[in-house]
Amino acid sequence: MTVIRHKRPEAVASSDAEAHSLDELQNGFGDGPCLTALRTRTMLLVPDLVREHRWEAYVRAAVARGVSSILAVPMDLAGEAEAVLNLYSGRVNGFSADGIATAEAFAGQAAGSLKLVLRITQLSEARNDLALALKSRTIIDMAIGAIMAENRCTRDTAFGILTKASSTRNVKLREVAAAVIASISGENEIGTYFDE
């Protein structure tokens, strides 16, 4: 199964290492039957790879690995991301009409679970980003307060001193702020209320 999130395809699940390798190989080429099925949002069956003239580099590599036919079934994720179920066969015409119908039904059912997993992942990433932003902001505010006390200046002036140091040293603002706090407190690890 290949999923595209943040405009990048990634093989996220597979039945075995070889299938995973074939998905990643296709992603590396940036084109192939599975990625085409994703773009067109239609099922794509390649019954005989030797007779296929599209995706030449990928087809040569897949044939060299013993693949003779490919079935790619896009999954409807309702905008959360894009995904395709990739099936490989070592036989020409390796997918019967019943097999194709079963793959389409499975892709439809799996889409619901995958939507949930992607939503949980998205929420987890958002939470982590927010926690990091809050922690960074707390450290920066602490450093601004220290600079204000040391230089008896306004918040804007203290922030200007901090940003100038960041720019001059080509170091992230958070890292400069942490160094300011560490120089005063002697602590290299600065805890915040947002630590878990």
Coordinates of C-alpha atoms in Angstrom, one line a residue:
M1 CA 0.0 0.0 0.0
T2 CA 1.4 3.4 -1.0
V3 CA 0.2 6.6 0.6
I4 CA 0.9 10.1 -0.5
R5 CA 1.0 12.6 2.3
H6 CA 2.7 16.0 2.1
K7 CA 3.1 15.4 -1.7
R8 CA 5.4 12.4 -1.1
P9 CA 4.6 8.8 -1.9
E10 CA 5.6 6.3 0.8
A11 CA 5.1 2.5 1.0
V12 CA 3.3 2.2 4.4
A13 CA 2.2 -1.4 4.5
S14 CA 3.0 -4.6 2.6
S15 CA 2.5 -8.3 2.8
D16 CA 6.2 -9.0 2.5
A17 CA 9.6 -7.3 2.0
E18 CA 9.5 -7.9 -1.8
A19 CA 6.2 -6.1 -2.2
H20 CA 7.5 -3.2 -0.1
S21 CA 10.6 -3.1 -2.2
L22 CA 8.6 -3.0 -5.4
D23 CA 6.5 -0.1 -4.0
E24 CA 9.5 1.9 -2.9
L25 CA 11.2 1.2 -6.3
Q26 CA 8.2 2.7 -8.1
N27 CA 8.2 5.6 -5.7
G28 CA 11.9 6.2 -6.5
F29 CA 11.2 6.2 -10.2
G30 CA 8.3 8.7 -9.5
D31 CA 6.1 6.9 -12.0
G32 CA 4.5 3.5 -12.6
P33 CA 1.1 1.8 -12.6
C34 CA 0.3 2.4 -8.9
L35 CA 1.2 6.1 -9.0
T36 CA -0.7 6.4 -12.3
A37 CA -3.8 4.8 -10.6
L38 CA -3.4 7.3 -7.8
R39 CA -3.2 10.3 -10.2
T40 CA -6.2 9.2 -12.3
R41 CA -8.1 7.7 -9.3
T42 CA -9.0 4.7 -11.4
M43 CA -8.1 1.1 -11.0
L44 CA -5.3 0.0 -13.3
L45 CA -4.6 -3.5 -14.4
V46 CA -1.4 -4.4 -16.2
P47 CA -2.0 -8.0 -17.3
D48 CA 1.4 -8.6 -18.9
L49 CA 4.4 -6.3 -18.0
V50 CA 6.5 -7.6 -20.8
R51 CA 4.0 -6.1 -23.3
E52 CA 3.7 -2.8 -21.3
H53 CA 5.2 0.3 -23.0
R54 CA 4.5 2.9 -20.3
W55 CA 6.9 3.4 -17.3
E56 CA 9.8 1.6 -19.1
A57 CA 12.4 1.9 -16.4
Y58 CA 10.1 0.7 -13.6
V59 CA 8.7 -2.1 -15.8
R60 CA 12.2 -3.4 -16.6
A61 CA 13.1 -3.4 -12.9
A62 CA 9.8 -5.1 -11.9
V63 CA 10.2 -7.8 -14.6
A64 CA 13.8 -8.4 -13.5
R65 CA 12.3 -9.2 -10.0
G66 CA 9.9 -11.7 -11.4
V67 CA 6.7 -9.6 -11.6
S68 CA 4.5 -10.4 -14.6
S69 CA 1.3 -8.5 -13.8
I70 CA 0.2 -5.6 -11.5
L71 CA -3.1 -4.5 -10.2
A72 CA -3.4 -1.0 -8.6
V73 CA -6.6 -0.1 -6.8
P74 CA -6.9 3.5 -5.5
M75 CA -8.5 4.0 -2.1
D76 CA -11.0 6.8 -1.4
L77 CA -9.7 8.6 1.7
A78 CA -12.0 11.6 1.4
G79 CA -9.2 14.1 1.1
E80 CA -7.2 13.0 4.1
A81 CA -4.4 11.8 1.8
E82 CA -4.1 9.6 -1.3
A83 CA -3.5 5.9 -1.2
V84 CA -3.4 2.9 -3.5
L85 CA -3.4 -0.8 -2.9
N86 CA -0.7 -2.5 -5.0
L87 CA -0.9 -6.1 -6.0
Y88 CA 1.8 -8.0 -7.8
S89 CA 1.7 -11.4 -9.5
G90 CA 4.5 -13.6 -10.9
R91 CA 2.1 -14.8 -13.6
V92 CA 0.9 -13.1 -16.8
N93 CA -2.9 -12.4 -16.4
G94 CA -2.4 -13.0 -12.7
F95 CA -5.6 -11.4 -11.6
S96 CA -9.0 -12.9 -12.4
A97 CA -12.2 -11.0 -12.5
D98 CA -13.1 -12.4 -9.0
G99 CA -9.7 -11.4 -7.7
I100 CA -10.1 -7.9 -9.0
A101 CA -13.5 -7.6 -7.4
T102 CA -12.1 -8.9 -4.1
A103 CA -9.2 -6.4 -4.3
E104 CA -11.7 -3.5 -4.9
A105 CA -13.9 -4.6 -2.0
F106 CA -10.9 -4.9 0.3
A107 CA -9.6 -1.5 -0.8
G108 CA -13.0 0.0 0.0
Q109 CA -13.0 -1.5 3.5
A110 CA -9.4 -0.8 4.2
A111 CA -9.9 2.9 3.3
G112 CA -12.0 3.4 6.4
S113 CA -9.3 2.1 8.7
L114 CA -6.6 4.0 6.9
K115 CA -8.6 7.3 7.1
L116 CA -8.7 6.8 10.9
V117 CA -5.0 6.0 11.2
L118 CA -4.1 9.0 9.1
R119 CA -6.3 11.3 11.1
I120 CA -4.8 10.0 14.4
T121 CA -1.3 10.6 12.9
Q122 CA -2.2 14.1 11.8
L123 CA -3.6 14.9 15.2
S124 CA -0.5 13.5 16.9
E125 CA 1.8 15.5 14.6
A126 CA -0.2 18.7 15.3
R127 CA 0.0 18.0 19.1
N128 CA 3.8 17.5 18.9
D129 CA 4.2 20.6 16.8
L130 CA 2.1 22.7 19.2
A131 CA 4.0 21.4 22.3
L132 CA 7.3 22.2 20.7
A133 CA 6.1 25.7 19.7
L134 CA 4.8 26.3 23.3
K135 CA 8.1 25.1 24.8
S136 CA 10.1 27.3 22.4
R137 CA 8.0 30.3 23.1
T138 CA 8.4 29.8 26.9
I139 CA 12.2 29.6 26.6
I140 CA 12.3 32.6 24.3
D141 CA 10.1 34.6 26.7
M142 CA 12.3 33.6 29.7
A143 CA 15.4 34.8 27.8
I144 CA 13.7 38.1 26.8
G145 CA 12.9 38.6 30.5
A146 CA 16.5 37.9 31.5
I147 CA 17.8 40.4 28.8
M148 CA 15.3 43.0 30.0
A149 CA 16.5 42.7 33.6
E150 CA 20.2 42.7 32.6
N151 CA 20.0 45.6 30.3
R152 CA 17.0 47.5 31.8
C153 CA 15.3 47.7 28.5
T154 CA 11.9 47.2 26.9
R155 CA 10.6 43.9 25.7
D156 CA 10.9 45.0 22.1
T157 CA 14.6 45.9 22.6
A158 CA 15.3 42.7 24.4
F159 CA 13.7 40.7 21.6
G160 CA 15.8 42.7 19.1
I161 CA 19.0 41.8 21.0
L162 CA 18.0 38.1 20.9
T163 CA 17.0 38.1 17.2
K164 CA 20.2 39.9 16.3
A165 CA 22.3 37.3 18.1
S166 CA 20.4 34.6 16.4
S167 CA 20.9 36.2 13.0
T168 CA 24.6 37.0 13.5
R169 CA 25.5 33.6 14.7
N170 CA 23.2 31.8 12.2
V171 CA 21.6 29.9 15.1
K172 CA 17.9 29.3 15.7
L173 CA 16.3 31.8 18.0
R174 CA 15.2 29.0 20.5
E175 CA 18.8 27.8 20.8
V176 CA 20.1 31.3 21.5
A177 CA 17.4 31.8 24.1
A178 CA 18.3 28.5 25.7
A179 CA 21.9 29.5 25.8
V180 CA 21.0 32.8 27.6
I181 CA 18.9 30.9 30.2
A182 CA 21.7 28.3 30.6
S183 CA 24.3 31.0 31.2
I184 CA 22.2 32.5 34.0
S185 CA 20.8 29.3 35.6
G186 CA 23.7 26.9 34.8
E187 CA 21.1 24.4 33.6
N188 CA 21.4 22.9 30.1
E189 CA 18.0 21.3 30.1
I190 CA 15.2 23.9 30.6
G191 CA 11.9 22.4 31.8
T192 CA 8.6 24.0 30.9
Y193 CA 5.1 23.5 31.9
F194 CA 4.5 21.8 28.6
D195 CA 6.9 18.9 29.2
E196 CA 5.2 15.5 29.6

